[in-house]
Amino acid sequence: MPPEVPYCRSLVTPVLVRSLSPVSPEAKQELPFTHKHWQRTKKMNFTKKKVIPFLVLILATVSILRLIRITVTSYSSSSSSPPPPAFTPLQKEACTSPSQSCTQVPLHESMSSTNRIGTLANMTWLTEKEFQLLSNLVTRRAPCNLLIFGLEQQYTFLASINAGGTTIFLEDDPDKLRTIKIKIKLNTTKIYKVEYQVPAKDAYKLLKHARKSQACTASSGRLQMSKCRLALRNLPQEVYDLKWDVVVVDGPSGNAPEAPGRMAAIYSAAVLARNGNETNVVVHDVDRTIEKWFSWEFLCDENLVSSKGKLWNFKIRGQLNSTRFCSSEPVMLV
């Protein structure tokens, strides 16, 4: 026999039976309360159904109004901004370099200190701490001879700090030469357009060449007459003639294998620094392999005096009699 199943009465059953069966006089007294409760529930549901579309409509209206407001504000800001300034065409000045000529970019009028501070606040190329290290260095040595490989808007302020000294920028990017303006009033600040022939992908071959070639030693002679493949021989003559107090290497870009690398710039900065009494050579982007390799090789970790972020500051003392850049053995590359 099948097992006995205990009888369970559904809680819904009385309601169904009660609604389908005739209503007794005793039960009629309970109906008004039930009917009112049903009407109230129906009224509440009906009210919710009508309120939800209204809420959706209100939220959609608010969103559309905010979108219109943002659009109008953006349009007003763009229309009120001044048009870009007109740039003066490049003026060519013949260099006495043995290989080729260079181009000097004219300077522009000075701007107020308020605009200078406001412009500096919008710069993002160097971090605040990196730029502080560099500006403090130039401030301590100013007025001095300042050579900068690479033209960035932030570096134009270094020329202002170095008022009374000589500042030279070397840049190969035509776009930067057209868009970045030196807004200072100093005859001792110049911008030259130069060319770099060696791509970044050849860095390893050039480093091995420099280690084997006698022409690349520290005492190989004047840079512009050097036979070393890393030597920059197409620079303006005054770059070779002056004794530099500060050299900044932040160019060329070196940001792709086919782009010009900074191998020659770092090597040439090391050679130029050894011609002075005491030269600070500052290299940016040392988080990249080429900048790190060539800084270790020719500027030497023993000369590293300070750093901040991706900026290394080396202090090079004139050592014209030494045949080596570093006193310690170079890092071996496999």
Short mmCIF file of C-alpha atoms in Angstrom, two decimals:
data_model
loop_
_atom_site.label_atom_id
_atom_site.label_comp_id
_atom_site.label_asym_id
_atom_site.label_seq_id
_atom_site.Cartn_x
_atom_site.Cartn_y
_atom_site.Cartn_z
CA MET A 1 0.00 0.00 0.00
CA PRO A 2 1.28 3.49 -0.73
CA PRO A 3 2.35 5.48 2.29
CA GLU A 4 -0.14 7.73 3.87
CA VAL A 5 0.35 11.38 3.03
CA PRO A 6 -0.73 13.80 5.73
CA TYR A 7 -3.50 16.04 4.56
CA CYS A 8 -2.46 19.66 4.00
CA ARG A 9 -4.95 22.31 3.26
CA SER A 10 -3.84 25.14 1.04
CA LEU A 11 -4.08 28.59 2.47
CA VAL A 12 -5.46 29.86 -0.84
CA THR A 13 -8.33 27.39 -0.96
CA PRO A 14 -10.67 29.20 1.46
CA VAL A 15 -10.37 32.37 -0.54
CA LEU A 16 -11.25 30.59 -3.80
CA VAL A 17 -14.13 28.66 -2.32
CA ARG A 18 -15.43 31.72 -0.60
CA SER A 19 -15.34 33.80 -3.75
CA LEU A 20 -17.17 31.15 -5.81
CA SER A 21 -19.75 30.05 -3.24
CA PRO A 22 -22.84 32.02 -2.24
CA VAL A 23 -22.25 34.56 0.47
CA SER A 24 -23.94 33.92 3.76
CA PRO A 25 -25.53 36.76 5.72
CA GLU A 26 -22.88 36.43 8.42
CA ALA A 27 -20.07 36.80 5.87
CA LYS A 28 -21.60 39.87 4.25
CA GLN A 29 -20.55 41.88 7.25
CA GLU A 30 -16.90 41.12 6.42
CA LEU A 31 -17.18 42.02 2.72
CA PRO A 32 -17.16 45.79 3.08
CA PHE A 33 -13.77 45.69 4.77
CA THR A 34 -12.37 43.29 2.13
CA HIS A 35 -13.86 45.32 -0.71
CA LYS A 36 -12.47 48.55 0.64
CA HIS A 37 -9.03 46.98 1.08
CA TRP A 38 -9.11 45.77 -2.53
CA GLN A 39 -10.18 49.21 -3.77
CA ARG A 40 -7.43 50.91 -1.77
CA THR A 41 -4.80 48.48 -3.11
CA LYS A 42 -6.02 49.00 -6.67
CA LYS A 43 -5.96 52.76 -6.20
CA MET A 44 -2.36 52.64 -4.89
CA ASN A 45 -1.24 50.47 -7.81
CA PHE A 46 -2.93 52.79 -10.25
CA THR A 47 -1.24 55.78 -8.63
CA LYS A 48 2.23 54.19 -8.86
CA LYS A 49 1.70 53.34 -12.52
CA LYS A 50 0.83 56.95 -13.26
CA VAL A 51 3.69 58.42 -11.18
CA ILE A 52 6.50 56.36 -12.79
CA PRO A 53 6.06 57.84 -16.31
CA PHE A 54 6.00 61.31 -14.80
CA LEU A 55 9.29 60.63 -12.97
CA VAL A 56 10.90 59.28 -16.14
CA LEU A 57 9.72 62.35 -18.05
CA ILE A 58 11.13 64.70 -15.39
CA LEU A 59 14.52 62.95 -15.32
CA ALA A 60 14.75 62.97 -19.11
CA THR A 61 13.91 66.68 -19.20
CA VAL A 62 16.60 67.46 -16.60
CA SER A 63 19.20 65.46 -18.56
CA ILE A 64 18.34 67.25 -21.81
CA LEU A 65 18.59 70.65 -20.10
CA ARG A 66 22.02 69.78 -18.64
CA LEU A 67 23.25 68.59 -22.05
CA ILE A 68 22.09 71.85 -23.65
CA ARG A 69 23.79 73.86 -20.92
CA ILE A 70 27.12 72.00 -21.36
CA THR A 71 26.97 72.45 -25.14
CA VAL A 72 26.32 76.16 -24.87
CA THR A 73 29.11 76.60 -22.30
CA SER A 74 31.65 74.72 -24.43
CA TYR A 75 30.72 76.73 -27.50
CA SER A 76 31.06 80.00 -25.60
CA SER A 77 34.50 79.02 -24.26
CA SER A 78 35.81 78.02 -27.68
CA SER A 79 34.44 81.10 -29.40
CA SER A 80 35.89 83.43 -26.76
CA SER A 81 39.44 82.01 -26.94
CA PRO A 82 41.87 84.19 -28.91
CA PRO A 83 43.07 83.00 -32.32
CA PRO A 84 46.52 81.41 -32.50
CA PRO A 85 49.30 83.94 -32.96
CA ALA A 86 51.02 84.33 -36.26
CA PHE A 87 54.55 83.01 -36.36
CA THR A 88 57.49 84.65 -38.01
CA PRO A 89 59.14 82.61 -40.80
CA LEU A 90 62.46 81.01 -39.98
CA GLN A 91 65.56 83.05 -40.69
CA LYS A 92 68.56 81.13 -42.01
CA GLU A 93 71.95 81.83 -40.61
CA ALA A 94 74.96 80.06 -42.07
CA CYS A 95 76.95 77.99 -39.60
CA THR A 96 80.66 77.51 -39.86
CA SER A 97 80.24 73.80 -39.21
CA PRO A 98 82.19 71.74 -41.76
CA SER A 99 79.26 69.51 -42.74
CA GLN A 100 76.16 71.64 -43.27
CA SER A 101 74.28 74.80 -42.39
CA CYS A 102 71.80 75.27 -39.59
CA THR A 103 68.73 77.43 -39.17
CA GLN A 104 68.26 80.00 -36.46
CA VAL A 105 64.74 80.76 -35.26
CA PRO A 106 63.99 84.40 -34.34
CA LEU A 107 63.02 85.31 -30.80
CA HIS A 108 59.86 87.17 -29.81
CA GLU A 109 58.87 89.87 -27.39
CA SER A 110 58.80 89.23 -23.67
CA MET A 111 55.62 88.38 -21.79
CA SER A 112 54.53 89.37 -18.33
CA SER A 113 55.44 87.32 -15.28
CA THR A 114 51.75 86.61 -14.67
CA ASN A 115 51.34 84.95 -18.06
CA ARG A 116 54.61 83.11 -17.51
CA ILE A 117 53.40 81.58 -14.25
CA GLY A 118 50.02 80.71 -15.78
CA THR A 119 51.65 79.01 -18.75
CA LEU A 120 54.00 77.05 -16.50
CA ALA A 121 51.05 75.71 -14.51
CA ASN A 122 49.66 74.07 -17.67
CA MET A 123 52.90 72.28 -18.61
CA THR A 124 52.98 68.50 -18.40
CA TRP A 125 56.21 67.54 -20.20
CA LEU A 126 58.32 67.63 -17.06
CA THR A 127 56.81 66.87 -13.70
CA GLU A 128 56.81 69.63 -11.13
CA LYS A 129 59.66 68.04 -9.16
CA GLU A 130 61.75 67.40 -12.28
CA PHE A 131 61.38 70.97 -13.45
CA GLN A 132 62.13 72.24 -9.94
CA LEU A 133 65.43 70.33 -9.89
CA LEU A 134 66.39 71.74 -13.28
CA SER A 135 65.36 75.32 -12.55
CA ASN A 136 67.18 75.27 -9.20
CA LEU A 137 70.34 74.08 -10.95
CA VAL A 138 70.19 76.86 -13.55
CA THR A 139 69.38 79.42 -10.84
CA ARG A 140 72.47 78.45 -8.85
CA ARG A 141 74.75 78.70 -11.88
CA ALA A 142 73.20 81.72 -13.60
CA PRO A 143 74.37 83.69 -15.43
CA CYS A 144 75.97 80.79 -17.26
CA ASN A 145 76.36 79.05 -20.60
CA LEU A 146 73.30 76.81 -21.04
CA LEU A 147 72.97 74.32 -23.91
CA ILE A 148 69.70 72.42 -24.41
CA PHE A 149 69.20 69.53 -26.84
CA GLY A 150 65.46 69.72 -27.50
CA LEU A 151 62.93 72.53 -27.51
CA GLU A 152 60.02 72.35 -25.09
CA GLN A 153 57.89 75.21 -23.83
CA GLN A 154 58.99 74.58 -20.25
CA TYR A 155 62.63 75.06 -21.20
CA THR A 156 61.96 78.59 -22.41
CA PHE A 157 61.69 79.59 -18.75
CA LEU A 158 65.23 78.39 -18.17
CA ALA A 159 66.39 81.05 -20.62
CA SER A 160 64.54 83.64 -18.54
CA ILE A 161 66.25 82.37 -15.40
CA ASN A 162 69.58 82.56 -17.19
CA ALA A 163 69.20 86.25 -18.01
CA GLY A 164 72.63 87.67 -18.67
CA GLY A 165 73.99 84.28 -19.71
CA THR A 166 74.02 82.46 -23.05
CA THR A 167 71.28 79.92 -23.84
CA ILE A 168 71.22 77.85 -27.03
CA PHE A 169 68.46 75.43 -28.07
CA LEU A 170 69.08 72.68 -30.62
CA GLU A 171 65.93 71.21 -32.19
CA ASP A 172 65.27 68.96 -35.20
CA ASP A 173 61.45 68.90 -35.21
CA PRO A 174 60.01 71.54 -37.61
CA ASP A 175 56.63 71.42 -35.87
CA LYS A 176 58.14 72.48 -32.56
CA LEU A 177 60.08 75.25 -34.25
CA ARG A 178 56.83 76.59 -35.69
CA THR A 179 54.66 76.30 -32.61
CA ILE A 180 56.94 76.95 -29.62
CA LYS A 181 57.90 80.58 -29.13
CA ILE A 182 60.67 81.97 -26.97
CA LYS A 183 59.02 85.03 -25.50
CA ILE A 184 62.01 86.72 -24.00
CA LYS A 185 64.03 89.76 -24.94
CA LEU A 186 67.62 88.58 -24.88
CA ASN A 187 70.17 88.64 -27.64
CA THR A 188 72.08 85.82 -25.98
CA THR A 189 69.31 83.23 -26.46
CA LYS A 190 69.18 81.40 -29.78
CA ILE A 191 67.35 78.48 -31.35
CA TYR A 192 69.03 76.40 -34.05
CA LYS A 193 67.51 73.77 -36.29
CA VAL A 194 69.77 70.75 -36.46
CA GLU A 195 69.56 67.28 -38.00
CA TYR A 196 70.18 63.85 -36.51
CA GLN A 197 70.97 61.06 -38.96
CA VAL A 198 71.08 57.96 -36.74
CA PRO A 199 67.83 56.16 -35.73
CA ALA A 200 67.30 54.81 -32.26
CA LYS A 201 67.35 51.20 -33.51
CA ASP A 202 71.13 51.50 -34.17
CA ALA A 203 71.95 52.27 -30.53
CA TYR A 204 73.44 48.87 -29.71
CA LYS A 205 75.72 48.86 -32.78
CA LEU A 206 76.92 52.38 -32.01
CA LEU A 207 77.71 51.50 -28.42
CA LYS A 208 79.86 48.56 -29.51
CA HIS A 209 81.54 50.80 -32.09
CA ALA A 210 82.33 53.42 -29.45
CA ARG A 211 83.94 50.85 -27.16
CA LYS A 212 86.20 49.50 -29.91
CA SER A 213 87.11 52.68 -31.78
CA GLN A 214 90.02 54.82 -30.67
CA ALA A 215 88.28 57.81 -32.27
CA CYS A 216 85.53 57.63 -29.61
CA THR A 217 87.78 57.85 -26.55
CA ALA A 218 87.49 60.78 -24.18
CA SER A 219 90.76 62.35 -25.40
CA SER A 220 90.17 61.94 -29.13
CA GLY A 221 90.29 65.70 -29.82
CA ARG A 222 87.77 68.34 -30.86
CA LEU A 223 84.25 67.08 -31.33
CA GLN A 224 83.66 68.69 -34.73
CA MET A 225 86.77 67.01 -36.14
CA SER A 226 86.14 63.63 -34.54
CA LYS A 227 85.93 60.46 -36.62
CA CYS A 228 83.67 58.77 -34.07
CA ARG A 229 80.25 57.86 -35.48
CA LEU A 230 78.62 59.22 -32.32
CA ALA A 231 80.11 62.69 -32.65
CA LEU A 232 77.78 65.51 -33.75
CA ARG A 233 79.76 67.49 -36.32
CA ASN A 234 76.89 69.56 -37.72
CA LEU A 235 76.30 71.90 -34.78
CA PRO A 236 76.72 75.69 -34.81
CA GLN A 237 80.31 76.79 -34.31
CA GLU A 238 79.63 78.54 -31.02
CA VAL A 239 78.52 75.22 -29.54
CA TYR A 240 82.08 73.95 -29.98
CA ASP A 241 83.72 77.20 -28.93
CA LEU A 242 81.94 77.89 -25.62
CA LYS A 243 82.65 76.18 -22.33
CA TRP A 244 79.27 75.00 -21.09
CA ASP A 245 78.13 75.19 -17.47
CA VAL A 246 74.85 73.26 -17.94
CA VAL A 247 73.88 70.89 -20.77
CA VAL A 248 70.35 69.44 -20.95
CA VAL A 249 69.71 66.40 -23.16
CA ASP A 250 66.02 66.05 -23.99
CA GLY A 251 66.26 65.66 -27.73
CA PRO A 252 65.86 64.33 -30.30
CA SER A 253 62.65 62.42 -29.60
CA GLY A 254 64.04 58.86 -29.61
CA ASN A 255 60.52 57.54 -28.98
CA ALA A 256 60.48 54.93 -31.78
CA PRO A 257 63.01 52.61 -33.45
CA GLU A 258 63.01 54.66 -36.66
CA ALA A 259 63.05 58.02 -34.85
CA PRO A 260 66.35 59.82 -34.24
CA GLY A 261 67.93 58.52 -31.04
CA ARG A 262 69.78 60.43 -28.32
CA MET A 263 72.96 58.37 -28.52
CA ALA A 264 74.97 61.07 -30.29
CA ALA A 265 73.50 63.85 -28.14
CA ILE A 266 74.58 62.16 -24.89
CA TYR A 267 78.03 61.29 -26.24
CA SER A 268 78.57 64.82 -27.58
CA ALA A 269 77.34 66.34 -24.31
CA ALA A 270 79.92 64.24 -22.44
CA VAL A 271 82.71 65.43 -24.74
CA LEU A 272 81.64 69.07 -24.50
CA ALA A 273 81.39 68.81 -20.71
CA ARG A 274 84.97 67.60 -20.42
CA ASN A 275 86.15 70.78 -22.17
CA GLY A 276 84.83 72.92 -19.32
CA ASN A 277 85.91 73.28 -15.72
CA GLU A 278 82.78 71.79 -14.20
CA THR A 279 79.66 71.03 -16.24
CA ASN A 280 76.29 69.69 -15.15
CA VAL A 281 74.79 67.37 -17.76
CA VAL A 282 71.10 66.66 -17.21
CA VAL A 283 69.46 63.79 -19.12
CA HIS A 284 65.71 63.33 -19.34
CA ASP A 285 63.75 60.08 -19.97
CA VAL A 286 66.31 57.87 -18.26
CA ASP A 287 63.58 55.28 -17.81
CA ARG A 288 64.24 54.37 -21.46
CA THR A 289 67.00 51.93 -22.35
CA ILE A 290 69.05 54.13 -24.68
CA GLU A 291 69.15 57.11 -22.33
CA LYS A 292 70.12 54.83 -19.45
CA TRP A 293 72.80 52.88 -21.34
CA PHE A 294 74.56 55.88 -22.83
CA SER A 295 74.37 57.91 -19.60
CA TRP A 296 76.10 55.08 -17.73
CA GLU A 297 78.68 54.70 -20.50
CA PHE A 298 79.71 58.32 -21.10
CA LEU A 299 78.44 60.32 -18.10
CA CYS A 300 79.08 57.59 -15.51
CA ASP A 301 77.18 56.69 -12.37
CA GLU A 302 80.12 57.95 -10.28
CA ASN A 303 79.27 61.47 -11.51
CA LEU A 304 75.56 61.24 -10.73
CA VAL A 305 74.88 63.87 -8.06
CA SER A 306 71.07 64.11 -8.02
CA SER A 307 67.95 62.76 -9.69
CA LYS A 308 64.23 63.27 -9.68
CA GLY A 309 61.71 61.16 -11.53
CA LYS A 310 63.08 60.53 -15.04
CA LEU A 311 65.76 63.22 -14.72
CA TRP A 312 69.43 62.51 -13.91
CA ASN A 313 71.94 65.23 -13.07
CA PHE A 314 75.65 64.46 -13.63
CA LYS A 315 78.52 66.73 -12.61
CA ILE A 316 81.43 66.36 -15.03
CA ARG A 317 84.84 67.82 -14.23
CA GLY A 318 87.27 68.65 -17.01
CA GLN A 319 89.60 65.69 -17.59
CA LEU A 320 91.23 66.32 -20.94
CA ASN A 321 94.18 64.03 -20.23
CA SER A 322 92.10 60.95 -19.46
CA THR A 323 91.33 58.50 -22.25
CA ARG A 324 88.31 57.07 -20.44
CA PHE A 325 84.98 58.68 -19.61
CA CYS A 326 84.48 56.63 -16.42
CA SER A 327 86.99 55.43 -13.87
CA SER A 328 85.19 52.12 -13.36
CA GLU A 329 84.75 49.38 -15.94
CA PRO A 330 81.74 49.81 -18.28
CA VAL A 331 78.74 47.50 -17.98
CA MET A 332 79.22 44.46 -20.19
CA LEU A 333 76.59 43.95 -22.90
CA VAL A 334 76.01 40.49 -24.31
#
